[in-house]
Amino acid sequence: MILTRDEIIKEEILAAAQRLFQQFGIKKTTMEDIAKNICKGKSTLYYYYCSKEEIFDAVVHKEMEEVCGKTRQAVELAPTAEAKLKAYSITKMQTLRRMSNLYHMVRLEMLEDPTSHHHLHKEYEGREINLITQILQFGIDNGEFHERLYDKMDIMPYIIMSSLKGFEFDLFSSNKFEVIENRLDAVVDLLLKGLKNNACVSM
C-alpha cells in the first residue's frame, strides 16, 4: 500500500507525538515540540490537526486500532471457541503491555476529565463486545457451549469483558505480566467451565 504525501506527514506527526507524550506527558508536550521533532513548522501541524488534543485523540485511536486488529487476528486463527476466548484475553493483554505508558496517560486523562476520549472508549468497548459475542456464537454453533447461552447473549459478553477488565489495571500498576497471565488463565478457565456444553452449572 503506497501512502500519499499527506498520509506520510500525518504518520510522522502521530509517531513523534506518541514518543513525546510517553516521554514528557500530555500537558508538558506542546505543538512546537512535536513540530521540532519532525523538523516541520507549527503551521504544518495545524494544517492537519486543530490542536494538541486532536493529535492525542488520533494517537489513541491509532493504538486502539492496533489492539483490536491484533486481538481479532489471534481470535480468527484459533480453531475452537475455548482457544478463541483465551487468544482474545492474552493477546489483548500482551498488546496493551507494549503501550503501557500511553494507556496509563489515557486513564489519568479520563480520571481528571471523564468526558475526555469517552467516544473512543465507547467505540473500543463496542468492538470488544462484538468480538466476544462472535466467540460465544461460534462456541454455541459448534457445540462447545451450551445452547442455553442464547438466552444470555445480551449480558454474557459484558460479564466476560468486565471479568477480564480488572487485569488491565493490575498489569499497569504491578508490571508483573507473568503473574497476571497465570491469574488470567485461571479466570478464563473458570468462565469456560460455566460456558461449556457439559457444564453442571445451570445458566
mmCIF file of C-alpha atoms in Angstrom:
data_model
loop_
_atom_site.group_PDB
_atom_site.id
_atom_site.type_symbol
_atom_site.label_atom_id
_atom_site.label_comp_id
_atom_site.label_asym_id
_atom_site.label_seq_id
_atom_site.Cartn_x
_atom_site.Cartn_y
_atom_site.Cartn_z
ATOM 1 C CA MET A 1 0.000 0.000 0.000
ATOM 2 C CA ILE A 2 1.518 3.318 -1.128
ATOM 3 C CA LEU A 3 0.844 6.275 1.155
ATOM 4 C CA THR A 4 0.203 9.751 -0.140
ATOM 5 C CA ARG A 5 2.385 12.669 0.954
ATOM 6 C CA ASP A 6 -0.327 13.864 3.351
ATOM 7 C CA GLU A 7 -0.668 10.388 4.871
ATOM 8 C CA ILE A 8 3.100 10.133 5.360
ATOM 9 C CA ILE A 9 3.243 13.504 7.116
ATOM 10 C CA LYS A 10 0.302 12.598 9.370
ATOM 11 C CA GLU A 11 2.039 9.326 10.273
ATOM 12 C CA GLU A 12 5.201 11.279 11.129
ATOM 13 C CA ILE A 13 3.233 13.689 13.298
ATOM 14 C CA LEU A 14 1.492 10.892 15.212
ATOM 15 C CA ALA A 15 4.702 8.902 15.682
ATOM 16 C CA ALA A 16 6.534 11.970 17.018
ATOM 17 C CA ALA A 17 3.604 12.937 19.238
ATOM 18 C CA GLN A 18 3.409 9.451 20.702
ATOM 19 C CA ARG A 19 7.117 9.474 21.572
ATOM 20 C CA LEU A 20 6.848 12.886 23.220
ATOM 21 C CA PHE A 21 3.617 12.081 25.070
ATOM 22 C CA GLN A 22 5.213 8.950 26.508
ATOM 23 C CA GLN A 23 8.434 10.749 27.429
ATOM 24 C CA PHE A 24 7.108 14.026 28.834
ATOM 25 C CA GLY A 25 3.379 13.543 29.295
ATOM 26 C CA ILE A 26 0.493 15.222 27.543
ATOM 27 C CA LYS A 27 0.442 18.518 29.420
ATOM 28 C CA LYS A 28 4.172 19.228 29.051
ATOM 29 C CA THR A 29 4.243 18.419 25.334
ATOM 30 C CA THR A 30 3.499 21.362 23.049
ATOM 31 C CA MET A 31 2.657 21.655 19.368
ATOM 32 C CA GLU A 32 6.046 23.320 18.921
ATOM 33 C CA ASP A 33 7.774 20.288 20.480
ATOM 34 C CA ILE A 34 6.030 17.964 18.044
ATOM 35 C CA ALA A 35 6.836 20.194 15.071
ATOM 36 C CA LYS A 36 10.529 20.408 16.005
ATOM 37 C CA ASN A 37 10.710 16.637 16.442
ATOM 38 C CA ILE A 38 9.825 16.120 12.775
ATOM 39 C CA CYS A 39 11.657 19.235 11.560
ATOM 40 C CA LYS A 40 8.458 20.962 10.481
ATOM 41 C CA GLY A 41 6.862 24.286 11.308
ATOM 42 C CA LYS A 42 3.852 24.542 13.586
ATOM 43 C CA SER A 43 1.797 25.624 10.580
ATOM 44 C CA THR A 44 2.247 22.142 9.138
ATOM 45 C CA LEU A 45 0.754 20.587 12.261
ATOM 46 C CA TYR A 46 -2.180 22.981 12.257
ATOM 47 C CA TYR A 47 -2.827 22.158 8.610
ATOM 48 C CA TYR A 48 -3.599 18.561 9.605
ATOM 49 C CA TYR A 49 -4.734 18.897 13.227
ATOM 50 C CA CYS A 50 -6.543 21.717 15.016
ATOM 51 C CA SER A 51 -4.907 21.155 18.401
ATOM 52 C CA LYS A 52 -2.648 19.012 20.550
ATOM 53 C CA GLU A 53 -5.762 17.353 21.950
ATOM 54 C CA GLU A 54 -6.830 16.311 18.465
ATOM 55 C CA ILE A 55 -3.387 14.822 17.855
ATOM 56 C CA PHE A 56 -3.564 12.912 21.127
ATOM 57 C CA ASP A 57 -7.016 11.688 20.143
ATOM 58 C CA ALA A 58 -5.587 10.424 16.846
ATOM 59 C CA VAL A 59 -2.684 8.712 18.625
ATOM 60 C CA VAL A 60 -5.056 6.916 20.987
ATOM 61 C CA HIS A 61 -7.302 5.876 18.096
ATOM 62 C CA LYS A 62 -4.302 4.505 16.190
ATOM 63 C CA GLU A 63 -3.195 2.423 19.179
ATOM 64 C CA MET A 64 -6.735 1.158 19.714
ATOM 65 C CA GLU A 65 -6.804 0.017 16.102
ATOM 66 C CA GLU A 66 -3.616 -1.969 16.716
ATOM 67 C CA VAL A 67 -5.035 -3.628 19.831
ATOM 68 C CA CYS A 68 -8.285 -4.505 18.058
ATOM 69 C CA GLY A 69 -6.507 -5.715 14.923
ATOM 70 C CA LYS A 70 -4.014 -7.989 16.669
ATOM 71 C CA THR A 71 -6.663 -9.372 19.007
ATOM 72 C CA ARG A 72 -9.106 -10.131 16.197
ATOM 73 C CA GLN A 73 -6.364 -11.755 14.130
ATOM 74 C CA ALA A 74 -5.407 -14.047 17.021
ATOM 75 C CA VAL A 75 -9.058 -14.948 17.616
ATOM 76 C CA GLU A 76 -9.643 -15.771 13.938
ATOM 77 C CA LEU A 77 -6.611 -18.092 13.875
ATOM 78 C CA ALA A 78 -7.712 -20.049 16.961
ATOM 79 C CA PRO A 79 -9.563 -23.283 15.986
ATOM 80 C CA THR A 80 -12.020 -23.607 18.884
ATOM 81 C CA ALA A 81 -14.184 -21.268 20.933
ATOM 82 C CA GLU A 82 -12.130 -22.087 24.028
ATOM 83 C CA ALA A 83 -8.902 -21.235 22.197
ATOM 84 C CA LYS A 84 -10.502 -18.081 20.784
ATOM 85 C CA LEU A 85 -11.507 -16.796 24.233
ATOM 86 C CA LYS A 86 -8.009 -17.457 25.566
ATOM 87 C CA ALA A 87 -6.447 -15.831 22.494
ATOM 88 C CA TYR A 88 -8.663 -12.788 22.995
ATOM 89 C CA SER A 89 -7.652 -12.307 26.629
ATOM 90 C CA ILE A 90 -3.911 -12.996 26.317
ATOM 91 C CA THR A 91 -3.303 -11.186 23.007
ATOM 92 C CA LYS A 92 -5.139 -8.096 24.198
ATOM 93 C CA MET A 93 -3.051 -8.035 27.390
ATOM 94 C CA GLN A 94 0.217 -8.566 25.506
ATOM 95 C CA THR A 95 -0.552 -5.743 23.073
ATOM 96 C CA LEU A 96 -1.605 -3.342 25.836
ATOM 97 C CA ARG A 97 1.562 -4.188 27.726
ATOM 98 C CA ARG A 98 3.687 -2.690 24.935
ATOM 99 C CA MET A 99 1.849 0.612 25.157
ATOM 100 C CA SER A 100 1.640 0.850 28.932
ATOM 101 C CA ASN A 101 2.791 4.488 29.140
ATOM 102 C CA LEU A 102 0.166 5.685 26.688
ATOM 103 C CA TYR A 103 -2.546 3.575 28.299
ATOM 104 C CA HIS A 104 -1.635 4.985 31.716
ATOM 105 C CA MET A 105 -1.873 8.553 30.393
ATOM 106 C CA VAL A 106 -5.303 7.923 28.880
ATOM 107 C CA ARG A 107 -6.510 6.594 32.233
ATOM 108 C CA LEU A 108 -5.215 9.696 34.018
ATOM 109 C CA GLU A 109 -6.845 11.958 31.447
ATOM 110 C CA MET A 110 -10.190 10.226 31.905
ATOM 111 C CA LEU A 111 -9.916 10.385 35.690
ATOM 112 C CA GLU A 112 -9.299 14.139 35.528
ATOM 113 C CA ASP A 113 -11.960 14.670 32.875
ATOM 114 C CA PRO A 114 -14.415 11.746 32.495
ATOM 115 C CA THR A 115 -15.685 13.167 29.201
ATOM 116 C CA SER A 116 -12.253 13.135 27.545
ATOM 117 C CA HIS A 117 -11.898 10.362 24.962
ATOM 118 C CA HIS A 118 -15.277 8.990 26.061
ATOM 119 C CA HIS A 119 -16.281 8.438 22.440
ATOM 120 C CA LEU A 120 -13.151 6.382 21.785
ATOM 121 C CA HIS A 121 -13.729 4.353 24.929
ATOM 122 C CA LYS A 122 -17.290 3.559 23.862
ATOM 123 C CA GLU A 123 -16.189 2.658 20.337
ATOM 124 C CA TYR A 124 -13.453 0.331 21.640
ATOM 125 C CA GLU A 125 -15.815 -1.257 24.169
ATOM 126 C CA GLY A 126 -18.396 -1.843 21.443
ATOM 127 C CA ARG A 127 -15.847 -3.623 19.267
ATOM 128 C CA GLU A 128 -14.797 -5.802 22.206
ATOM 129 C CA ILE A 129 -18.390 -6.760 22.922
ATOM 130 C CA ASN A 130 -18.907 -7.596 19.258
ATOM 131 C CA LEU A 131 -15.820 -9.842 19.192
ATOM 132 C CA ILE A 132 -16.771 -11.674 22.391
ATOM 133 C CA THR A 133 -20.306 -12.164 21.054
ATOM 134 C CA GLN A 134 -18.873 -13.744 17.909
ATOM 135 C CA ILE A 135 -16.738 -16.096 20.013
ATOM 136 C CA LEU A 136 -19.742 -17.181 22.075
ATOM 137 C CA GLN A 137 -21.851 -17.639 18.937
ATOM 138 C CA PHE A 138 -19.111 -19.765 17.411
ATOM 139 C CA GLY A 139 -18.975 -21.898 20.571
ATOM 140 C CA ILE A 140 -22.739 -22.480 20.527
ATOM 141 C CA ASP A 141 -22.789 -23.305 16.815
ATOM 142 C CA ASN A 142 -20.059 -25.948 17.070
ATOM 143 C CA GLY A 143 -21.447 -27.480 20.255
ATOM 144 C CA GLU A 144 -18.722 -26.322 22.653
ATOM 145 C CA PHE A 145 -21.008 -24.004 24.611
ATOM 146 C CA HIS A 146 -24.470 -24.825 25.893
ATOM 147 C CA GLU A 147 -27.333 -23.616 23.709
ATOM 148 C CA ARG A 148 -28.957 -22.056 26.779
ATOM 149 C CA LEU A 149 -26.324 -19.357 26.370
ATOM 150 C CA TYR A 150 -28.530 -17.936 23.592
ATOM 151 C CA ASP A 151 -30.806 -16.512 26.288
ATOM 152 C CA LYS A 152 -27.866 -14.724 27.943
ATOM 153 C CA MET A 153 -26.276 -13.195 24.855
ATOM 154 C CA ASP A 154 -27.484 -9.720 25.808
ATOM 155 C CA ILE A 155 -25.476 -9.755 29.044
ATOM 156 C CA MET A 156 -22.820 -12.515 28.914
ATOM 157 C CA PRO A 157 -20.372 -10.605 26.650
ATOM 158 C CA TYR A 158 -20.448 -7.698 29.133
ATOM 159 C CA ILE A 159 -19.857 -10.078 32.044
ATOM 160 C CA ILE A 160 -16.836 -11.612 30.311
ATOM 161 C CA MET A 161 -15.400 -8.228 29.334
ATOM 162 C CA SER A 162 -15.856 -6.881 32.874
ATOM 163 C CA SER A 163 -14.337 -10.020 34.409
ATOM 164 C CA LEU A 164 -11.158 -9.532 32.386
ATOM 165 C CA LYS A 165 -11.023 -5.725 32.587
ATOM 166 C CA GLY A 166 -9.551 -5.682 36.092
ATOM 167 C CA PHE A 167 -6.417 -7.445 34.883
ATOM 168 C CA GLU A 168 -5.585 -4.445 32.694
ATOM 169 C CA PHE A 169 -5.342 -2.212 35.765
ATOM 170 C CA ASP A 170 -3.253 -4.846 37.582
ATOM 171 C CA LEU A 171 -0.898 -5.077 34.619
ATOM 172 C CA PHE A 172 -0.035 -1.381 34.596
ATOM 173 C CA SER A 173 0.071 -0.975 38.365
ATOM 174 C CA SER A 174 2.258 -4.006 39.133
ATOM 175 C CA ASN A 175 4.001 -4.631 35.781
ATOM 176 C CA LYS A 176 4.234 -8.357 36.624
ATOM 177 C CA PHE A 177 2.919 -9.824 33.409
ATOM 178 C CA GLU A 178 3.813 -13.472 34.129
ATOM 179 C CA VAL A 179 1.863 -13.490 37.418
ATOM 180 C CA ILE A 180 -1.097 -11.694 35.857
ATOM 181 C CA GLU A 181 -1.074 -14.047 32.847
ATOM 182 C CA ASN A 182 -1.377 -17.058 35.188
ATOM 183 C CA ARG A 183 -4.283 -15.434 37.009
ATOM 184 C CA LEU A 184 -5.884 -14.522 33.709
ATOM 185 C CA ASP A 185 -5.665 -18.146 32.563
ATOM 186 C CA ALA A 186 -7.362 -19.264 35.764
ATOM 187 C CA VAL A 187 -10.238 -16.790 35.330
ATOM 188 C CA VAL A 188 -10.735 -17.734 31.674
ATOM 189 C CA ASP A 189 -10.760 -21.423 32.616
ATOM 190 C CA LEU A 190 -13.410 -20.666 35.245
ATOM 191 C CA LEU A 191 -15.521 -18.784 32.696
ATOM 192 C CA LEU A 192 -15.157 -21.624 30.203
ATOM 193 C CA LYS A 193 -16.225 -24.169 32.794
ATOM 194 C CA GLY A 194 -19.582 -22.430 33.088
ATOM 195 C CA LEU A 195 -19.972 -21.961 29.339
ATOM 196 C CA LYS A 196 -19.162 -25.466 28.134
ATOM 197 C CA ASN A 197 -21.883 -27.806 26.951
ATOM 198 C CA ASN A 198 -21.058 -30.422 29.595
ATOM 199 C CA ALA A 199 -21.078 -27.904 32.444
ATOM 200 C CA CYS A 200 -23.051 -28.844 35.524
ATOM 201 C CA VAL A 201 -23.606 -25.214 36.428
ATOM 202 C CA SER A 202 -27.067 -24.028 35.402
ATOM 203 C CA MET A 203 -27.177 -20.786 33.445
#
